[in-house]
Structures are given as C-alpha cells and as structure tokens.
Amino acid sequence: MSIEARLPAVTPLGPDSVAWRVVGDRRLLLGAGTALLLQVAHPVIGAGVHDHSNFTEDPWGRLDRTVDSLLSQVFGGQEAIAEAERLREMHKAIKGVDHHGKRYHALNPEAYWWVHGSTFWTAVRLHDVFLFPMPRQEKSSFYAEWRRLGLLLGLREHHMPEDFEGFEAYFDDVVASRLEDNHTVRELLHSITMRDTPPPPWWFLPETLWRPVRPAGGTVLTLCAIGLLPPPLRDRLSLKWTDADERRLRRIGTVTRMAGSRVPDRLRLYPKAYRAKRG
C-alpha cells in the first residue's frame, strides 16, 4: 500500500528545534555517501535508483537537489509542506520490478520511511564522530522532530517507531535482515571514489586544476562513507576496514571539529540554513 498524498496537520520545525542546529552545517556533507549506501542497499530503493535515477551522469546535480530538499524540509517553514507534496508527487511514477522479480513502488511506506530514517541515523552518527557527541536526550528530541517531518512527508504514525529507543531497535533490525549488496550499491561505491567525476559546476574549476584535487577528495569521501556505516553492513558489502582506516577517520573528525569552530556561520552553514537562522 502506498503513502496517501494529503496535507498533514503538522507544524514545520522552527528555530527552537535540535534539527535547526544540526542539519544546516556543511560538514554533514561528509556523511552523504553513508546515507546513500544505507538507502540503496534497501532492495526497493536500490531498484528505484537503478531504474529511474541519473546520479551517475549528474552526481553534483543530484546531490545539490537532495541537499536542497532536506534543507527545505527542515528550514523552509510553510515551504516544507510544499516540498513534501512535491516529493510525493515525484515518487508516484517510480515503480517497477526489482532484481528479485518483485514489484516495487517508491511510495511504499517501508522504503519511504527508510530513506527518511536512515538520513536521521547518519546525521546523528556523523555529528557524534565529526562534531561532538550528542547527549542521548538531545538525540531523543531530534528523533521526535524527525518523526514530525515524517508526518509532513505523508507517513503515518504507525509507519515510524514511537521513540528513539524504538528507532534504534528498528534500525538494527533493518540492517541485519533487509539490506543487501546490489548493482546500485556498487555503482554508488564507484561514484564516491570520484575517479570519473567532473568538477562541481559551482566551483568553476578547469579540468587541469580539478584533476589533482579529485583523488584526495575521493579518498576522503570513500573513507567517510565506509567508516560511518554500521559494521554489520560494512561486512555484508565486503568493504575492507582496518584500524589504520579508523584512525584516519578520527583524524578527519578532529580536523573538521577544529575547523568548524573557526569558520563563520555564513560560510559554515548552507545559505538556506543561514538565512533562516538570521530570521
């Protein structure tokens, strides 16, 4: 059964929310690979992305649209409701048959919630590793807010665990019993290495300057994407992870934490988040 498109009677998030403090930071981009791997390892999402997405041809555009959508949901006020409706409408046409021979639909509540819930998990994980550990009570409040966003997206109360403790058990169960290796996972892992990726269009970098930067960027993105994954999924995907890799990940965390404290908000935050916080 698909999600029913409707206007939810839910108040969008505001400046008193944990999400407003957490989500707008550009450093969260380091967790993009992890969130996407968690999502496409779900058979419904992996099939939908394989059949309907152009992320391999337009990785920067796809990333930009995804980030902008998330920022609209968190910081957009009434715009968050319009964005949720746009997403539901867009996903209506995403359907087909997966590699198991099963029919799928992007608005299947289980899969639609997994995209939203795995984004939450990644934000918390990255915040703990690269910014500073979030107190458990704050995680609980953040989850309650994320659940409100789920209602805006068209999910129902019974589609989502009631509290953070329930979410932790749910997340572990999905990782253990539902996620898989598939073609889309392998395509994404290759894309994260940036071997074939053109420079971001907004940087206006010529290929001659981008070429020496690309390997280092791919190494960092790959290290973060793999290192932040739950170890059981990392093992299932046969992704190598050593003690040396873990130390490198922690060093990146130290650098980003120190750098973030010295960068002014207008540079550290995405413009949509910065404008919202400025009122």
Short mmCIF file of N, CA, C and O in Angstrom, two decimals, residues 22-101:
data_model
loop_
_atom_site.label_atom_id
_atom_site.label_comp_id
_atom_site.label_asym_id
_atom_site.label_seq_id
_atom_site.Cartn_x
_atom_site.Cartn_y
_atom_site.Cartn_z
N VAL A 22 21.49 21.17 13.97
CA VAL A 22 22.30 20.07 13.46
C VAL A 22 22.40 20.05 11.94
O VAL A 22 23.48 19.88 11.37
N VAL A 23 21.29 20.25 11.25
CA VAL A 23 21.21 19.89 9.84
C VAL A 23 21.88 20.89 8.90
O VAL A 23 22.39 20.50 7.85
N GLY A 24 21.94 22.16 9.25
CA GLY A 24 22.43 23.14 8.30
C GLY A 24 23.92 23.21 8.10
O GLY A 24 24.41 23.95 7.25
N ASP A 25 24.70 22.47 8.88
CA ASP A 25 26.16 22.53 8.83
C ASP A 25 26.69 21.82 7.59
O ASP A 25 26.34 20.68 7.31
N ARG A 26 27.55 22.49 6.83
CA ARG A 26 28.10 21.92 5.60
C ARG A 26 28.93 20.65 5.86
O ARG A 26 29.10 19.83 4.95
N ARG A 27 29.44 20.48 7.07
CA ARG A 27 30.26 19.31 7.35
C ARG A 27 29.46 18.01 7.26
O ARG A 27 30.03 16.93 7.09
N LEU A 28 28.14 18.13 7.36
CA LEU A 28 27.31 16.94 7.23
C LEU A 28 27.42 16.31 5.85
O LEU A 28 27.06 15.15 5.65
N LEU A 29 27.93 17.07 4.89
CA LEU A 29 28.12 16.53 3.54
C LEU A 29 29.06 15.32 3.56
O LEU A 29 28.97 14.44 2.69
N LEU A 30 29.93 15.24 4.56
CA LEU A 30 30.84 14.10 4.67
C LEU A 30 30.08 12.80 4.93
O LEU A 30 30.63 11.71 4.73
N GLY A 31 28.85 12.89 5.36
CA GLY A 31 28.05 11.69 5.59
C GLY A 31 27.14 11.32 4.44
O GLY A 31 26.40 10.34 4.54
N ALA A 32 27.21 12.08 3.34
CA ALA A 32 26.30 11.82 2.23
C ALA A 32 26.46 10.41 1.68
O ALA A 32 25.48 9.72 1.38
N GLY A 33 27.71 9.96 1.54
CA GLY A 33 27.95 8.63 0.99
C GLY A 33 27.37 7.54 1.87
O GLY A 33 26.80 6.55 1.38
N THR A 34 27.49 7.71 3.19
CA THR A 34 26.93 6.72 4.12
C THR A 34 25.41 6.66 4.01
O THR A 34 24.83 5.57 3.93
N ALA A 35 24.76 7.82 4.02
CA ALA A 35 23.30 7.85 3.92
C ALA A 35 22.84 7.18 2.62
O ALA A 35 21.89 6.38 2.62
N LEU A 36 23.51 7.48 1.52
CA LEU A 36 23.10 6.92 0.24
C LEU A 36 23.34 5.42 0.19
O LEU A 36 22.52 4.67 -0.36
N LEU A 37 24.44 4.94 0.76
CA LEU A 37 24.69 3.49 0.78
C LEU A 37 23.64 2.77 1.61
O LEU A 37 23.14 1.70 1.22
N LEU A 38 23.29 3.34 2.76
CA LEU A 38 22.24 2.74 3.57
C LEU A 38 20.93 2.66 2.78
O LEU A 38 20.19 1.67 2.87
N GLN A 39 20.66 3.67 2.01
CA GLN A 39 19.40 3.73 1.29
C GLN A 39 19.37 2.77 0.10
O GLN A 39 18.42 1.99 -0.04
N VAL A 40 20.39 2.80 -0.74
CA VAL A 40 20.32 1.96 -1.95
C VAL A 40 20.55 0.49 -1.63
O VAL A 40 20.27 -0.37 -2.47
N ALA A 41 21.05 0.17 -0.43
CA ALA A 41 21.16 -1.24 -0.02
C ALA A 41 19.79 -1.83 0.31
O ALA A 41 19.66 -3.05 0.41
N HIS A 42 18.79 -0.98 0.46
CA HIS A 42 17.42 -1.46 0.61
C HIS A 42 16.94 -1.87 -0.79
O HIS A 42 17.05 -1.09 -1.74
N PRO A 43 16.41 -3.08 -0.95
CA PRO A 43 16.09 -3.55 -2.31
C PRO A 43 15.11 -2.68 -3.09
O PRO A 43 15.26 -2.52 -4.30
N VAL A 44 14.12 -2.10 -2.41
CA VAL A 44 13.17 -1.23 -3.11
C VAL A 44 13.86 0.03 -3.60
O VAL A 44 13.71 0.44 -4.76
N ILE A 45 14.64 0.65 -2.74
CA ILE A 45 15.30 1.90 -3.09
C ILE A 45 16.40 1.66 -4.12
O ILE A 45 16.55 2.41 -5.09
N GLY A 46 17.17 0.58 -3.94
CA GLY A 46 18.21 0.26 -4.90
C GLY A 46 17.63 0.05 -6.29
O GLY A 46 18.19 0.53 -7.29
N ALA A 47 16.49 -0.64 -6.38
CA ALA A 47 15.87 -0.87 -7.68
C ALA A 47 15.35 0.43 -8.28
O ALA A 47 15.53 0.70 -9.48
N GLY A 48 14.72 1.26 -7.45
CA GLY A 48 14.19 2.53 -7.95
C GLY A 48 15.29 3.44 -8.46
O GLY A 48 15.14 4.09 -9.51
N VAL A 49 16.39 3.53 -7.72
CA VAL A 49 17.51 4.37 -8.15
C VAL A 49 18.12 3.82 -9.43
O VAL A 49 18.44 4.57 -10.36
N HIS A 50 18.28 2.51 -9.51
CA HIS A 50 18.86 1.89 -10.70
C HIS A 50 18.03 2.17 -11.94
O HIS A 50 18.55 2.46 -13.02
N ASP A 51 16.69 2.10 -11.79
CA ASP A 51 15.81 2.23 -12.94
C ASP A 51 15.46 3.67 -13.29
O ASP A 51 15.13 3.95 -14.45
N HIS A 52 15.52 4.58 -12.31
CA HIS A 52 14.94 5.91 -12.54
C HIS A 52 15.88 7.08 -12.25
O HIS A 52 15.50 8.22 -12.53
N SER A 53 17.05 6.84 -11.68
CA SER A 53 17.91 7.96 -11.29
C SER A 53 19.04 8.17 -12.29
O SER A 53 19.49 7.23 -12.95
N ASN A 54 19.51 9.42 -12.36
CA ASN A 54 20.63 9.75 -13.24
C ASN A 54 21.87 10.16 -12.43
O ASN A 54 22.68 10.94 -12.90
N PHE A 55 22.01 9.60 -11.21
CA PHE A 55 23.08 10.08 -10.35
C PHE A 55 24.47 9.81 -10.92
O PHE A 55 25.42 10.55 -10.65
N THR A 56 24.62 8.77 -11.75
CA THR A 56 25.94 8.50 -12.32
C THR A 56 26.30 9.52 -13.40
O THR A 56 27.47 9.83 -13.59
N GLU A 57 25.30 10.04 -14.12
CA GLU A 57 25.56 11.04 -15.16
C GLU A 57 25.64 12.46 -14.60
O GLU A 57 26.33 13.31 -15.14
N ASP A 58 24.92 12.72 -13.52
CA ASP A 58 24.87 14.08 -12.95
C ASP A 58 25.00 14.01 -11.43
O ASP A 58 24.08 14.35 -10.70
N PRO A 59 26.17 13.56 -10.91
CA PRO A 59 26.29 13.37 -9.46
C PRO A 59 26.15 14.66 -8.67
O PRO A 59 25.52 14.68 -7.61
N TRP A 60 26.73 15.75 -9.17
CA TRP A 60 26.67 17.00 -8.42
C TRP A 60 25.26 17.58 -8.41
O TRP A 60 24.79 18.08 -7.38
N GLY A 61 24.59 17.50 -9.55
CA GLY A 61 23.22 18.00 -9.61
C GLY A 61 22.30 17.20 -8.71
O GLY A 61 21.44 17.76 -8.02
N ARG A 62 22.50 15.88 -8.70
CA ARG A 62 21.66 15.02 -7.85
C ARG A 62 21.90 15.32 -6.38
O ARG A 62 20.96 15.41 -5.58
N LEU A 63 23.16 15.51 -6.01
CA LEU A 63 23.49 15.83 -4.62
C LEU A 63 22.92 17.18 -4.23
O LEU A 63 22.35 17.34 -3.14
N ASP A 64 23.04 18.16 -5.11
CA ASP A 64 22.55 19.50 -4.82
C ASP A 64 21.05 19.49 -4.61
O ASP A 64 20.53 20.12 -3.67
N ARG A 65 20.32 18.75 -5.43
CA ARG A 65 18.87 18.69 -5.30
C ARG A 65 18.46 17.98 -4.01
O ARG A 65 17.49 18.37 -3.35
N THR A 66 19.20 16.94 -3.65
CA THR A 66 18.88 16.20 -2.42
C THR A 66 19.09 17.07 -1.19
O THR A 66 18.25 17.11 -0.28
N VAL A 67 20.24 17.76 -1.15
CA VAL A 67 20.53 18.64 -0.01
C VAL A 67 19.52 19.77 0.08
O VAL A 67 19.02 20.10 1.16
N ASP A 68 19.19 20.36 -1.06
CA ASP A 68 18.23 21.47 -1.06
C ASP A 68 16.87 21.01 -0.57
O ASP A 68 16.19 21.73 0.17
N SER A 69 16.47 19.80 -0.95
CA SER A 69 15.19 19.27 -0.49
C SER A 69 15.19 19.10 1.02
O SER A 69 14.23 19.48 1.71
N LEU A 70 16.26 18.52 1.56
CA LEU A 70 16.35 18.31 3.00
C LEU A 70 16.33 19.64 3.74
O LEU A 70 15.64 19.80 4.76
N LEU A 71 17.07 20.62 3.25
CA LEU A 71 17.09 21.94 3.90
C LEU A 71 15.71 22.60 3.85
O LEU A 71 15.31 23.28 4.80
N SER A 72 14.99 22.39 2.75
CA SER A 72 13.63 22.94 2.66
C SER A 72 12.71 22.30 3.69
O SER A 72 11.88 22.98 4.30
N GLN A 73 12.87 21.00 3.90
CA GLN A 73 12.04 20.31 4.89
C GLN A 73 12.30 20.81 6.30
O GLN A 73 11.38 20.96 7.10
N VAL A 74 13.56 21.09 6.62
CA VAL A 74 13.94 21.48 7.98
C VAL A 74 13.76 22.97 8.21
O VAL A 74 13.21 23.39 9.24
N PHE A 75 14.21 23.79 7.26
CA PHE A 75 14.28 25.24 7.48
C PHE A 75 13.22 26.02 6.70
O PHE A 75 13.15 27.24 6.83
N GLY A 76 12.41 25.34 5.91
CA GLY A 76 11.54 26.05 4.98
C GLY A 76 10.26 26.61 5.54
O GLY A 76 9.55 27.31 4.83
N GLY A 77 9.91 26.29 6.80
CA GLY A 77 8.63 26.76 7.32
C GLY A 77 7.49 26.16 6.49
O GLY A 77 7.44 24.96 6.26
N GLN A 78 6.59 27.01 6.00
CA GLN A 78 5.48 26.53 5.17
C GLN A 78 5.98 25.92 3.86
O GLN A 78 5.29 25.08 3.27
N GLU A 79 7.15 26.32 3.42
CA GLU A 79 7.74 25.72 2.22
C GLU A 79 7.99 24.23 2.41
O GLU A 79 8.01 23.46 1.45
N ALA A 80 8.17 23.79 3.68
CA ALA A 80 8.41 22.38 3.95
C ALA A 80 7.21 21.53 3.52
O ALA A 80 7.37 20.41 3.02
N ILE A 81 6.00 22.05 3.71
CA ILE A 81 4.80 21.32 3.32
C ILE A 81 4.74 21.18 1.80
O ILE A 81 4.45 20.11 1.26
N ALA A 82 5.04 22.28 1.10
CA ALA A 82 5.05 22.23 -0.37
C ALA A 82 6.12 21.28 -0.88
O ALA A 82 5.90 20.54 -1.86
N GLU A 83 7.27 21.25 -0.22
CA GLU A 83 8.35 20.34 -0.64
C GLU A 83 7.94 18.89 -0.42
O GLU A 83 8.22 18.02 -1.25
N ALA A 84 7.27 18.62 0.69
CA ALA A 84 6.80 17.26 0.95
C ALA A 84 5.80 16.81 -0.11
O ALA A 84 5.85 15.66 -0.59
N GLU A 85 4.91 17.70 -0.50
CA GLU A 85 3.95 17.37 -1.55
C GLU A 85 4.66 17.12 -2.89
O GLU A 85 4.30 16.21 -3.64
N ARG A 86 5.67 17.94 -3.18
CA ARG A 86 6.42 17.77 -4.43
C ARG A 86 7.10 16.41 -4.46
O ARG A 86 7.10 15.71 -5.49
N LEU A 87 7.70 16.01 -3.32
CA LEU A 87 8.38 14.72 -3.27
C LEU A 87 7.40 13.56 -3.46
O LEU A 87 7.70 12.61 -4.19
N ARG A 88 6.25 13.63 -2.83
CA ARG A 88 5.26 12.57 -3.01
C ARG A 88 4.82 12.47 -4.46
O ARG A 88 4.70 11.37 -5.01
N GLU A 89 4.58 13.61 -5.08
CA GLU A 89 4.15 13.61 -6.47
C GLU A 89 5.24 13.04 -7.37
O GLU A 89 4.95 12.24 -8.28
N MET A 90 6.49 13.43 -7.13
CA MET A 90 7.60 12.96 -7.94
C MET A 90 7.76 11.45 -7.84
O MET A 90 8.07 10.76 -8.82
N HIS A 91 7.54 10.90 -6.63
CA HIS A 91 7.79 9.47 -6.42
C HIS A 91 6.63 8.58 -6.88
O HIS A 91 6.78 7.35 -6.90
N LYS A 92 5.51 9.17 -7.26
CA LYS A 92 4.39 8.36 -7.72
C LYS A 92 4.75 7.51 -8.93
O LYS A 92 4.28 6.38 -9.07
N ALA A 93 5.59 8.05 -9.81
CA ALA A 93 5.91 7.35 -11.06
C ALA A 93 7.06 6.37 -10.93
O ALA A 93 7.39 5.66 -11.88
N ILE A 94 7.70 6.33 -9.75
CA ILE A 94 8.86 5.46 -9.58
C ILE A 94 8.39 4.09 -9.12
O ILE A 94 8.11 3.86 -7.95
N LYS A 95 8.28 3.20 -10.07
CA LYS A 95 7.80 1.84 -9.80
C LYS A 95 8.39 0.91 -10.83
O LYS A 95 8.90 1.34 -11.87
N GLY A 96 8.35 -0.39 -10.55
CA GLY A 96 8.90 -1.36 -11.49
C GLY A 96 9.03 -2.72 -10.84
O GLY A 96 8.32 -3.05 -9.89
N VAL A 97 9.97 -3.52 -11.34
CA VAL A 97 10.24 -4.86 -10.84
C VAL A 97 11.73 -4.94 -10.49
O VAL A 97 12.58 -4.59 -11.31
N ASP A 98 12.04 -5.37 -9.25
CA ASP A 98 13.44 -5.41 -8.83
C ASP A 98 14.13 -6.68 -9.33
O ASP A 98 13.52 -7.52 -10.00
N HIS A 99 15.41 -6.83 -8.97
CA HIS A 99 16.18 -7.97 -9.48
C HIS A 99 15.77 -9.29 -8.81
O HIS A 99 16.23 -10.35 -9.24
N HIS A 100 14.92 -9.20 -7.79
CA HIS A 100 14.36 -10.42 -7.19
C HIS A 100 13.06 -10.83 -7.89
O HIS A 100 12.45 -11.85 -7.53
N GLY A 101 12.63 -10.02 -8.87
CA GLY A 101 11.38 -10.29 -9.55
C GLY A 101 10.16 -9.79 -8.81
O GLY A 101 9.02 -10.12 -9.16
#
